[in-house]
């Protein structure tokens, strides 16, 4: 007589989907294949939406974009071997930019004694470990459940970075009990009271304090603004920290931290407090910050605190909680600082002129667009000169609304990431900005945007070449080589995918096309060339 299965048992792949649903996952981005079809058995039954990407790289970027827009982990399902490898670029981007993405893949059951299998590679787990916080193999249902909960626990309490777990094919199809009930998630570390008190004492004693806010300070924006107002502190932000301080604050230098002249301004401060920023190469584009004053660094990641600029006071803790606690100690006793607003205003004018001179003609288009966009606009940009200008001069009213491949710097990010963002936040107006070359890395994801009917204007900046590389070659006295590629008819290409597609000939027409794209019943490809300026 055959043994009866427990009523709660299902194939493990289905149980994982049910577990993810119980942990708050409502969307999975991925591509099914013969090796991971058991992962798909339970998706619909669990009540999870699956978004079918056209390439695993697109699926990974969609999960990243979803996570950045919603604040919840993004999840992607991929197959053994090439499927996972195709997702490594977006996982590397997520690691660089501290984005919570969980990639779950299938893997072969046996690789040591069997060779020549479909999708076989030498070390799949190790390959993912090069770009993820960790990469582990679940060899039992219990291990799979532990890994899922470990990922969500770490997303909630540590610097969020991508995780990869893989499950052998036979195990995915084997019947298993349901996952355990979700436990209460841990919280991020909080700065010690004595460290906050020391920072408050230093801040109250400073005459020209300067804050530098990074992407880790986004959730603490309200406290950051109140602190700056109470103390009269000046501030810079990294590109990821734009909007933490209002763009029109007269004591805010803006997102010009990477301008060489920012170093001499930072040297004017008698106290620098860097919150939620690595002060990395991609933040500064120079070897040193430029400060002569004591430096306080605050970060959730202990490894960051002295990695680039040595701190005089290093504080590990959640940035938002630190800013709130610091405000409570400082606000009742603060007196305005002694920063000269004219110096800050003139520096901003000078920095903007440098940006415009380096990449002429783009800034006026950004100004016109920014003035016409809805206040809650969310932008996803790619590695393109248009975005390089915009992320320095485009004012942000709120933080966490401009997403860019800041650290890893991969091409092809914007379109699929914006799709993930729009799926996660359908209520928000979302603008995609891509360049003609990088757009072609992931242009096939247009099919996803059309399939889902996503109202997404896509600003495609086409200067008909790899202009940034050409400029770098010229600056290095190298004859430009391999920087021009034949482009397709982008309007025709968009229409072939089923998008609305236009090529505006004036800036006014461009603005109208973007605004109309927010209200359309699908994506709008807007092909823009430098000729738009006449």
Coordinates of C-alpha atoms in Angstrom, one line a residue:
X1 CA 0.0 0.0 0.0
X2 CA 1.5 3.3 -1.1
X3 CA 2.2 5.9 1.6
X4 CA -0.1 8.8 1.6
X5 CA 1.4 12.3 1.3
X6 CA 0.8 14.8 4.0
X7 CA -2.0 17.2 2.9
X8 CA 0.3 20.2 3.2
X9 CA 3.0 18.7 1.1
X10 CA 3.7 20.2 -2.4
X11 CA 6.8 20.1 -4.6
X12 CA 9.5 22.2 -3.1
X13 CA 9.4 24.7 -6.0
X14 CA 5.8 25.5 -5.2
X15 CA 6.5 25.7 -1.5
X16 CA 9.2 28.3 -2.1
X17 CA 6.7 30.5 -4.0
X18 CA 4.1 30.2 -1.3
X19 CA 6.8 31.1 1.2
X20 CA 7.8 34.2 -0.7
X21 CA 4.1 35.3 -0.9
X22 CA 3.9 34.9 2.9
X23 CA 7.0 37.1 3.2
X24 CA 5.4 39.9 1.2
X25 CA 6.5 39.2 -2.3
X26 CA 3.8 40.0 -4.9
X27 CA 5.9 40.0 -8.1
X28 CA 8.6 37.8 -9.5
X29 CA 10.6 38.7 -12.6
X30 CA 12.1 35.9 -14.6
X31 CA 12.2 33.4 -17.5
X32 CA 11.2 29.7 -17.1
X33 CA 13.3 26.9 -18.6
X34 CA 13.3 23.2 -18.5
X35 CA 15.5 23.2 -15.4
X36 CA 13.4 25.6 -13.2
X37 CA 9.8 24.8 -14.3
X38 CA 9.1 23.4 -10.8
X39 CA 9.7 26.9 -9.5
X40 CA 6.8 28.0 -11.7
X41 CA 4.3 25.3 -10.4
X42 CA 3.3 27.4 -7.4
X43 CA 3.5 31.0 -8.6
X44 CA -0.1 31.5 -9.7
X45 CA -1.4 29.3 -6.9
X46 CA 0.4 31.5 -4.4
X47 CA -1.1 34.6 -5.9
X48 CA 2.2 36.1 -7.2
X49 CA 2.4 38.0 -10.4
X50 CA 5.1 36.8 -12.8
X51 CA 6.6 39.2 -15.3
X52 CA 8.2 37.5 -18.2
X53 CA 11.4 39.2 -19.2
X54 CA 13.0 38.9 -22.7
X55 CA 16.4 38.2 -21.3
X56 CA 17.7 37.3 -17.8
X57 CA 19.6 40.5 -17.7
X58 CA 16.4 42.4 -18.1
X59 CA 14.8 40.2 -15.4
X60 CA 17.5 41.1 -12.9
X61 CA 17.3 44.8 -13.7
X62 CA 13.5 44.7 -13.3
X63 CA 13.9 43.2 -9.8
X64 CA 16.4 46.0 -9.0
X65 CA 14.1 48.7 -10.3
X66 CA 11.2 47.2 -8.4
X67 CA 13.2 47.2 -5.2
X68 CA 14.4 50.8 -5.6
X69 CA 10.8 52.0 -6.3
X70 CA 9.0 50.1 -3.6
X71 CA 11.6 49.7 -0.8
X72 CA 10.8 45.9 -0.8
X73 CA 13.1 43.2 -2.0
X74 CA 13.0 42.3 -5.7
X75 CA 12.9 38.7 -6.7
X76 CA 14.1 37.0 -9.9
X77 CA 13.8 33.4 -11.0
X78 CA 16.4 32.1 -13.5
X79 CA 17.6 28.8 -14.9
X80 CA 20.8 26.9 -14.4
X81 CA 24.0 28.0 -16.1
X82 CA 23.5 30.7 -18.8
X83 CA 20.3 32.0 -17.2
X84 CA 22.1 32.8 -13.9
X85 CA 25.2 34.1 -15.8
X86 CA 23.0 36.5 -17.8
X87 CA 21.7 37.9 -14.5
X88 CA 25.1 38.5 -13.0
X89 CA 25.4 42.0 -14.4
X90 CA 22.3 43.3 -12.7
X91 CA 23.2 41.4 -9.5
X92 CA 26.6 43.2 -9.6
X93 CA 24.8 46.5 -10.1
X94 CA 22.5 45.7 -7.1
X95 CA 25.6 44.9 -5.0
X96 CA 27.3 48.1 -5.9
X97 CA 24.2 50.3 -5.2
X98 CA 23.0 48.5 -2.1
X99 CA 19.7 47.1 -3.6
X100 CA 17.9 44.1 -2.0
X101 CA 17.5 41.5 -4.8
X102 CA 17.0 37.8 -4.2
X103 CA 17.9 35.6 -7.2
X104 CA 16.7 32.0 -7.1
X105 CA 18.0 29.6 -9.7
X106 CA 18.0 25.9 -10.3
X107 CA 21.2 23.9 -10.4
X108 CA 22.4 20.5 -11.6
X109 CA 22.0 17.7 -9.1
X110 CA 25.5 16.3 -9.7
X111 CA 28.4 17.9 -11.4
X112 CA 31.5 16.1 -10.1
X113 CA 30.7 12.6 -11.5
X114 CA 28.7 13.7 -14.5
X115 CA 30.0 15.9 -17.3
X116 CA 28.5 17.3 -20.5
X117 CA 25.0 18.0 -19.0
X118 CA 22.8 20.8 -20.3
X119 CA 23.7 24.2 -18.9
X120 CA 26.7 22.7 -17.0
X121 CA 29.4 25.0 -15.7
X122 CA 32.4 24.5 -13.4
X123 CA 31.2 26.5 -10.4
X124 CA 27.8 28.1 -10.6
X125 CA 27.6 28.9 -6.9
X126 CA 31.0 30.5 -7.0
X127 CA 30.2 32.5 -10.1
X128 CA 27.3 34.2 -8.4
X129 CA 29.3 34.7 -5.2
X130 CA 31.6 37.2 -7.1
X131 CA 28.7 39.7 -7.4
X132 CA 26.4 38.8 -4.5
X133 CA 26.6 39.2 -0.8
X134 CA 26.4 35.4 -0.7
X135 CA 25.6 32.5 -2.9
X136 CA 24.5 29.2 -1.4
X137 CA 23.1 25.8 -2.5
X138 CA 20.1 24.4 -0.7
X139 CA 20.4 20.6 -0.4
X140 CA 17.2 20.1 1.5
X141 CA 13.8 21.8 1.8
X142 CA 14.7 23.0 5.3
X143 CA 17.9 24.6 4.0
X144 CA 15.9 26.3 1.2
X145 CA 13.5 27.8 3.7
X146 CA 16.4 28.9 6.0
X147 CA 18.1 30.7 3.0
X148 CA 15.0 32.5 2.1
X149 CA 14.5 33.8 5.6
X150 CA 18.2 34.6 6.0
X151 CA 18.0 36.8 2.9
X152 CA 14.9 38.7 4.1
X153 CA 16.3 39.0 7.6
X154 CA 19.5 40.5 6.2
X155 CA 17.6 42.8 3.8
X156 CA 15.8 44.2 6.9
X157 CA 18.7 44.6 9.2
X158 CA 21.9 45.1 7.2
X159 CA 23.2 47.0 4.3
X160 CA 20.9 45.6 1.6
X161 CA 22.8 43.7 -1.1
X162 CA 21.8 40.9 -3.5
X163 CA 21.7 37.3 -2.5
X164 CA 21.7 34.1 -4.6
X165 CA 20.4 30.7 -3.7
X166 CA 20.2 27.7 -5.9
X167 CA 18.2 24.5 -5.6
X168 CA 19.0 21.2 -7.3
X169 CA 16.5 20.3 -10.1
X170 CA 15.4 17.0 -8.5
X171 CA 14.9 18.7 -5.1
X172 CA 12.7 21.4 -6.7
X173 CA 10.3 18.7 -7.8
X174 CA 10.4 16.6 -4.6
X175 CA 7.5 16.9 -2.3
X176 CA 8.1 18.9 0.9
X177 CA 6.2 20.3 3.9
X178 CA 5.2 23.9 3.9
X179 CA 7.7 26.5 5.0
X180 CA 7.6 27.6 8.6
X181 CA 5.6 30.7 9.6
X182 CA 7.4 34.0 9.1
X183 CA 9.3 35.3 12.1
X184 CA 9.5 38.9 13.1
X185 CA 12.3 40.6 11.1
X186 CA 15.2 42.2 12.9
X187 CA 15.9 45.9 12.7
X188 CA 19.0 47.7 11.6
X189 CA 21.7 48.5 14.2
X190 CA 21.2 51.8 16.1
X191 CA 24.1 54.1 16.9
X192 CA 25.2 54.1 20.5
X193 CA 23.8 56.9 22.6
X194 CA 27.3 58.0 23.6
X195 CA 28.3 58.3 19.9
X196 CA 25.3 60.4 19.1
X197 CA 26.0 62.6 22.1
X198 CA 29.6 63.1 21.0
X199 CA 28.5 64.0 17.5
X200 CA 26.0 66.5 19.0
X201 CA 28.7 68.1 21.1
X202 CA 30.9 68.5 18.1
X203 CA 28.1 69.9 15.9
X204 CA 27.0 72.4 18.5
X205 CA 30.6 73.6 18.9
X206 CA 31.1 74.1 15.1
X207 CA 30.8 77.4 13.4
X208 CA 30.8 76.1 9.8
X209 CA 29.5 72.5 9.9
X210 CA 29.0 70.6 6.6
X211 CA 26.9 67.6 6.0
X212 CA 27.5 65.1 3.2
X213 CA 24.4 63.0 2.5
X214 CA 24.5 59.7 0.5
X215 CA 21.9 57.2 -0.6
X216 CA 21.9 55.7 2.9
X217 CA 20.4 58.8 4.3
X218 CA 17.3 58.8 2.1
X219 CA 14.9 57.6 4.8
X220 CA 16.2 60.3 7.2
X221 CA 15.5 63.2 4.9
X222 CA 13.0 65.0 7.2
X223 CA 15.5 64.9 10.1
X224 CA 18.4 65.9 7.8
X225 CA 16.5 69.0 6.6
X226 CA 15.6 70.0 10.2
X227 CA 19.2 69.6 11.3
X228 CA 20.5 71.7 8.5
X229 CA 17.9 74.4 9.2
X230 CA 18.6 74.4 13.0
X231 CA 22.3 74.5 12.8
X232 CA 22.8 76.6 9.6
X233 CA 25.0 73.8 8.2
X234 CA 25.9 73.7 4.6
X235 CA 25.6 70.4 2.7
X236 CA 26.6 68.4 -0.3
X237 CA 24.9 65.2 -1.5
X238 CA 26.2 62.3 -3.5
X239 CA 24.3 61.5 -6.7
X240 CA 22.4 58.7 -4.8
X241 CA 21.6 61.2 -2.0
X242 CA 19.9 63.8 -4.2
X243 CA 16.7 65.2 -2.6
X244 CA 17.7 64.4 1.0
X245 CA 18.1 68.2 1.2
X246 CA 15.8 70.3 -0.9
X247 CA 17.5 71.4 -4.1
X248 CA 16.6 75.0 -3.6
X249 CA 18.0 75.2 0.0
X250 CA 20.3 78.3 0.0
X251 CA 22.9 76.4 2.1
X252 CA 23.0 73.3 -0.1
X253 CA 25.8 73.0 -2.6
X254 CA 23.8 70.3 -4.5
X255 CA 25.1 67.2 -6.2
X256 CA 28.4 68.7 -7.2
X257 CA 30.5 66.6 -4.8
X258 CA 32.5 65.3 -7.8
X259 CA 33.4 68.7 -9.1
X260 CA 37.1 69.3 -8.4
X261 CA 36.3 72.7 -6.9
X262 CA 34.2 71.1 -4.2
X263 CA 37.3 70.1 -2.3
X264 CA 38.3 73.7 -1.5
X265 CA 34.7 74.4 -0.3
X266 CA 34.8 71.3 2.0
X267 CA 38.1 72.6 3.4
X268 CA 36.2 75.7 4.7
X269 CA 34.2 73.6 7.1
X270 CA 35.3 73.2 10.7
X271 CA 33.3 69.9 11.0
X272 CA 32.3 67.4 8.3
X273 CA 29.6 64.8 9.0
X274 CA 29.2 62.2 6.2
X275 CA 26.0 60.2 6.5
X276 CA 25.2 57.1 4.5
X277 CA 27.8 57.6 1.9
X278 CA 30.9 55.5 1.0
X279 CA 32.7 58.6 -0.3
X280 CA 33.8 56.3 -3.0
X281 CA 35.5 57.0 -6.3
X282 CA 32.2 57.3 -8.1
X283 CA 31.1 59.9 -5.5
X284 CA 34.2 62.0 -5.6
X285 CA 36.2 61.2 -8.7
X286 CA 39.3 62.3 -6.8
X287 CA 41.6 60.6 -4.2
X288 CA 40.7 62.8 -1.2
X289 CA 37.6 64.5 0.2
X290 CA 39.5 67.7 0.7
X291 CA 38.6 68.3 4.4
X292 CA 40.9 69.8 7.0
X293 CA 38.4 69.6 9.8
X294 CA 37.4 66.6 12.0
X295 CA 35.3 64.0 10.1
X296 CA 32.3 62.1 11.5
X297 CA 31.2 59.2 9.4
X298 CA 27.9 57.4 10.0
X299 CA 27.0 54.2 8.1
X300 CA 25.1 50.9 8.6
X301 CA 28.1 49.1 7.1
X302 CA 31.1 49.0 9.5
X303 CA 33.4 48.1 6.6
X304 CA 32.6 51.5 4.9
X305 CA 33.4 53.7 7.9
X306 CA 37.1 54.0 7.3
X307 CA 37.4 52.5 3.9
X308 CA 38.0 55.7 1.9
X309 CA 38.3 58.6 4.2
X310 CA 39.6 58.1 7.8
X311 CA 37.0 59.1 10.3
X312 CA 37.8 61.0 13.5
X313 CA 34.5 59.6 14.9
X314 CA 33.1 56.4 13.1
X315 CA 29.5 55.6 14.0
X316 CA 27.9 52.4 12.9
X317 CA 24.1 52.6 12.8
X318 CA 21.1 53.3 10.7
X319 CA 21.4 56.7 9.1
X320 CA 17.7 57.7 9.6
X321 CA 17.7 56.8 13.3
X322 CA 21.0 58.6 13.8
X323 CA 19.8 61.8 12.2
X324 CA 16.6 61.7 14.3
X325 CA 18.5 61.1 17.5
X326 CA 21.0 63.8 16.7
X327 CA 18.2 66.3 15.9
X328 CA 16.6 65.6 19.3
X329 CA 19.9 66.5 21.1
X330 CA 20.9 69.4 18.9
X331 CA 17.7 71.3 18.0
X332 CA 17.0 72.8 21.4
X333 CA 20.5 74.3 21.7
X334 CA 21.5 75.1 18.1
X335 CA 22.6 78.5 16.9
X336 CA 22.9 79.3 13.2
X337 CA 26.3 78.7 11.6
X338 CA 28.5 81.2 9.8
X339 CA 28.4 80.0 6.2
X340 CA 28.3 82.7 3.6
X341 CA 25.3 82.1 1.3
X342 CA 26.8 84.1 -1.5
X343 CA 29.8 81.7 -1.6
X344 CA 27.4 78.8 -1.9
X345 CA 25.3 80.5 -4.6
X346 CA 28.3 81.4 -6.7
X347 CA 29.8 77.9 -6.3
X348 CA 26.6 76.4 -7.7
X349 CA 26.6 78.8 -10.6
X350 CA 30.3 77.9 -11.4
X351 CA 29.7 74.2 -11.1
X352 CA 26.7 74.3 -13.4
X353 CA 28.7 76.2 -16.0
X354 CA 31.4 73.5 -15.8
X355 CA 28.8 70.8 -16.4
X356 CA 27.3 72.7 -19.4
X357 CA 30.8 73.4 -20.9
X358 CA 31.8 69.7 -20.6
X359 CA 28.7 68.4 -22.4
X360 CA 27.2 71.4 -24.2
X361 CA 23.5 71.8 -25.0
X362 CA 22.0 69.2 -22.7
X363 CA 21.5 71.4 -19.6
X364 CA 18.9 73.7 -21.2
X365 CA 16.8 70.6 -22.2
X366 CA 17.1 69.3 -18.6
X367 CA 16.0 72.7 -17.2
X368 CA 12.9 72.8 -19.5
X369 CA 12.0 69.2 -18.7
X370 CA 12.5 69.5 -14.9
X371 CA 10.3 72.6 -14.8
X372 CA 7.4 70.8 -16.5
X373 CA 7.5 67.4 -14.7
X374 CA 5.0 66.4 -12.0
X375 CA 6.3 66.8 -8.4
X376 CA 6.4 63.0 -7.7
X377 CA 8.3 62.1 -10.8
X378 CA 10.5 59.0 -10.6
X379 CA 13.4 58.7 -13.1
X380 CA 15.4 55.7 -14.2
X381 CA 18.5 56.7 -16.2
X382 CA 21.3 54.8 -18.1
X383 CA 24.9 55.5 -18.6
X384 CA 24.5 58.3 -21.1
X385 CA 25.7 61.9 -21.4
X386 CA 22.2 63.2 -21.0
X387 CA 22.0 61.5 -17.6
X388 CA 25.5 62.6 -16.6
X389 CA 24.4 66.2 -16.9
X390 CA 20.9 65.7 -15.4
X391 CA 22.1 64.0 -12.2
X392 CA 24.2 67.0 -11.4
X393 CA 21.8 69.9 -12.3
X394 CA 18.2 68.4 -12.2
X395 CA 16.7 69.5 -8.9
X396 CA 15.1 66.8 -6.8
X397 CA 12.2 67.7 -4.5
X398 CA 12.4 64.4 -2.7
X399 CA 15.0 61.6 -2.2
X400 CA 14.9 58.2 -3.7
X401 CA 13.2 59.2 -6.9
X402 CA 16.2 59.1 -9.3
X403 CA 17.7 55.7 -10.0
X404 CA 20.9 55.2 -11.9
X405 CA 23.6 52.5 -12.2
X406 CA 25.9 54.6 -10.0
X407 CA 28.6 52.2 -8.9
X408 CA 28.9 49.3 -11.3
X409 CA 28.0 51.6 -14.2
X410 CA 26.4 49.1 -16.5
X411 CA 24.8 50.0 -19.8
X412 CA 21.3 48.8 -20.5
X413 CA 20.0 49.5 -17.0
X414 CA 17.3 52.1 -17.4
X415 CA 14.6 50.5 -19.5
X416 CA 14.1 47.2 -17.6
X417 CA 14.7 48.8 -14.3
X418 CA 12.0 51.4 -15.1
X419 CA 9.6 48.5 -16.0
X420 CA 10.3 47.0 -12.6
X421 CA 9.7 50.3 -11.0
X422 CA 6.4 50.9 -12.8
X423 CA 5.2 47.4 -12.0
X424 CA 5.9 48.1 -8.3
X425 CA 4.6 51.7 -8.2
X426 CA 2.0 52.0 -11.0
X427 CA 0.7 55.2 -9.3
X428 CA 3.9 57.1 -10.0
X429 CA 4.9 58.9 -13.2
X430 CA 8.1 57.2 -14.3
X431 CA 10.5 58.6 -16.9
X432 CA 13.2 56.5 -18.6
X433 CA 16.3 58.2 -19.9
X434 CA 18.7 56.1 -22.1
X435 CA 21.4 56.7 -24.7
X436 CA 21.3 55.3 -28.2
X437 CA 24.0 52.8 -27.6
X438 CA 23.2 51.6 -24.1
X439 CA 19.5 51.3 -25.0
X440 CA 20.3 48.6 -27.5
X441 CA 21.7 46.4 -24.7
X442 CA 18.2 45.7 -23.4
X443 CA 15.8 47.2 -26.0
X444 CA 14.0 43.8 -26.3
X445 CA 12.4 44.6 -22.9
X446 CA 10.2 47.1 -24.9
X447 CA 8.1 44.0 -25.5
X448 CA 7.4 43.6 -21.8
X449 CA 6.4 47.2 -21.4
X450 CA 4.0 46.8 -24.3
X451 CA 2.7 43.5 -23.1
X452 CA 1.9 45.0 -19.7
X453 CA 0.5 48.2 -21.1
X454 CA 2.8 50.4 -19.0
X455 CA 2.4 54.1 -19.5
X456 CA 6.2 54.9 -19.7
X457 CA 7.7 57.7 -21.7
X458 CA 11.2 56.6 -22.7
X459 CA 13.6 59.5 -23.6
X460 CA 16.1 58.1 -26.0
X461 CA 19.1 60.5 -26.4
X462 CA 20.7 59.8 -29.7
X463 CA 24.0 61.5 -30.5
X464 CA 24.8 58.7 -33.0
X465 CA 28.0 57.6 -31.2
X466 CA 29.6 56.7 -28.0
X467 CA 30.2 60.4 -27.3
X468 CA 31.5 60.1 -23.8
X469 CA 34.1 57.6 -25.0
X470 CA 35.0 59.7 -28.0
X471 CA 35.5 62.7 -25.7
X472 CA 37.7 60.6 -23.4
X473 CA 39.8 59.4 -26.3
X474 CA 40.3 63.0 -27.6
X475 CA 41.2 64.2 -24.1
X476 CA 43.8 61.4 -23.9
X477 CA 45.2 62.3 -27.4
X478 CA 43.9 59.0 -28.9
X479 CA 42.4 59.2 -32.3
X480 CA 38.8 58.3 -31.8
X481 CA 38.2 54.6 -32.8
X482 CA 35.3 52.3 -32.5
X483 CA 32.9 55.0 -31.2
X484 CA 30.4 55.1 -34.1
X485 CA 27.9 52.4 -34.7
X486 CA 25.0 52.3 -37.2
X487 CA 21.8 52.9 -35.4
X488 CA 18.4 51.6 -36.5
X489 CA 15.4 53.8 -37.2
X490 CA 14.4 54.0 -33.6
X491 CA 10.9 55.3 -34.3
X492 CA 10.2 52.4 -36.6
X493 CA 11.8 50.0 -34.1
X494 CA 9.5 51.3 -31.4
X495 CA 6.4 50.9 -33.6
X496 CA 7.5 47.4 -34.5
X497 CA 7.4 46.5 -30.8
X498 CA 4.0 48.1 -30.5
X499 CA 5.0 51.3 -28.7
X500 CA 3.9 54.8 -29.5
X501 CA 7.0 56.4 -31.0
X502 CA 7.7 60.0 -31.9
X503 CA 10.7 62.2 -32.8
X504 CA 10.0 65.8 -31.5
X505 CA 11.7 68.6 -33.3
X506 CA 11.5 71.2 -30.5
X507 CA 12.0 71.1 -26.7
X508 CA 8.3 72.1 -26.3
X509 CA 7.3 69.1 -28.4
X510 CA 9.6 66.9 -26.3
X511 CA 7.9 68.1 -23.1
X512 CA 4.4 67.5 -24.6
X513 CA 5.4 64.0 -25.6
X514 CA 6.7 63.1 -22.1
X515 CA 3.6 64.5 -20.4
X516 CA 1.4 62.6 -22.9
X517 CA 3.4 59.5 -22.2
X518 CA 2.4 59.5 -18.6
X519 CA -1.2 59.3 -19.6
X520 CA -0.9 56.8 -22.5
X521 CA -2.1 53.2 -22.5
X522 CA 1.4 51.9 -23.1
X523 CA 5.0 52.9 -23.5
X524 CA 6.1 55.9 -25.6
X525 CA 9.5 55.9 -27.3
X526 CA 10.7 59.5 -27.7
X527 CA 13.6 59.8 -30.0
X528 CA 15.7 62.9 -29.3
X529 CA 18.8 64.1 -31.1
X530 CA 21.0 67.2 -30.4
X531 CA 19.3 68.8 -33.4
X532 CA 16.3 69.5 -31.2
X533 CA 18.1 72.7 -30.0
X534 CA 18.3 74.0 -33.6

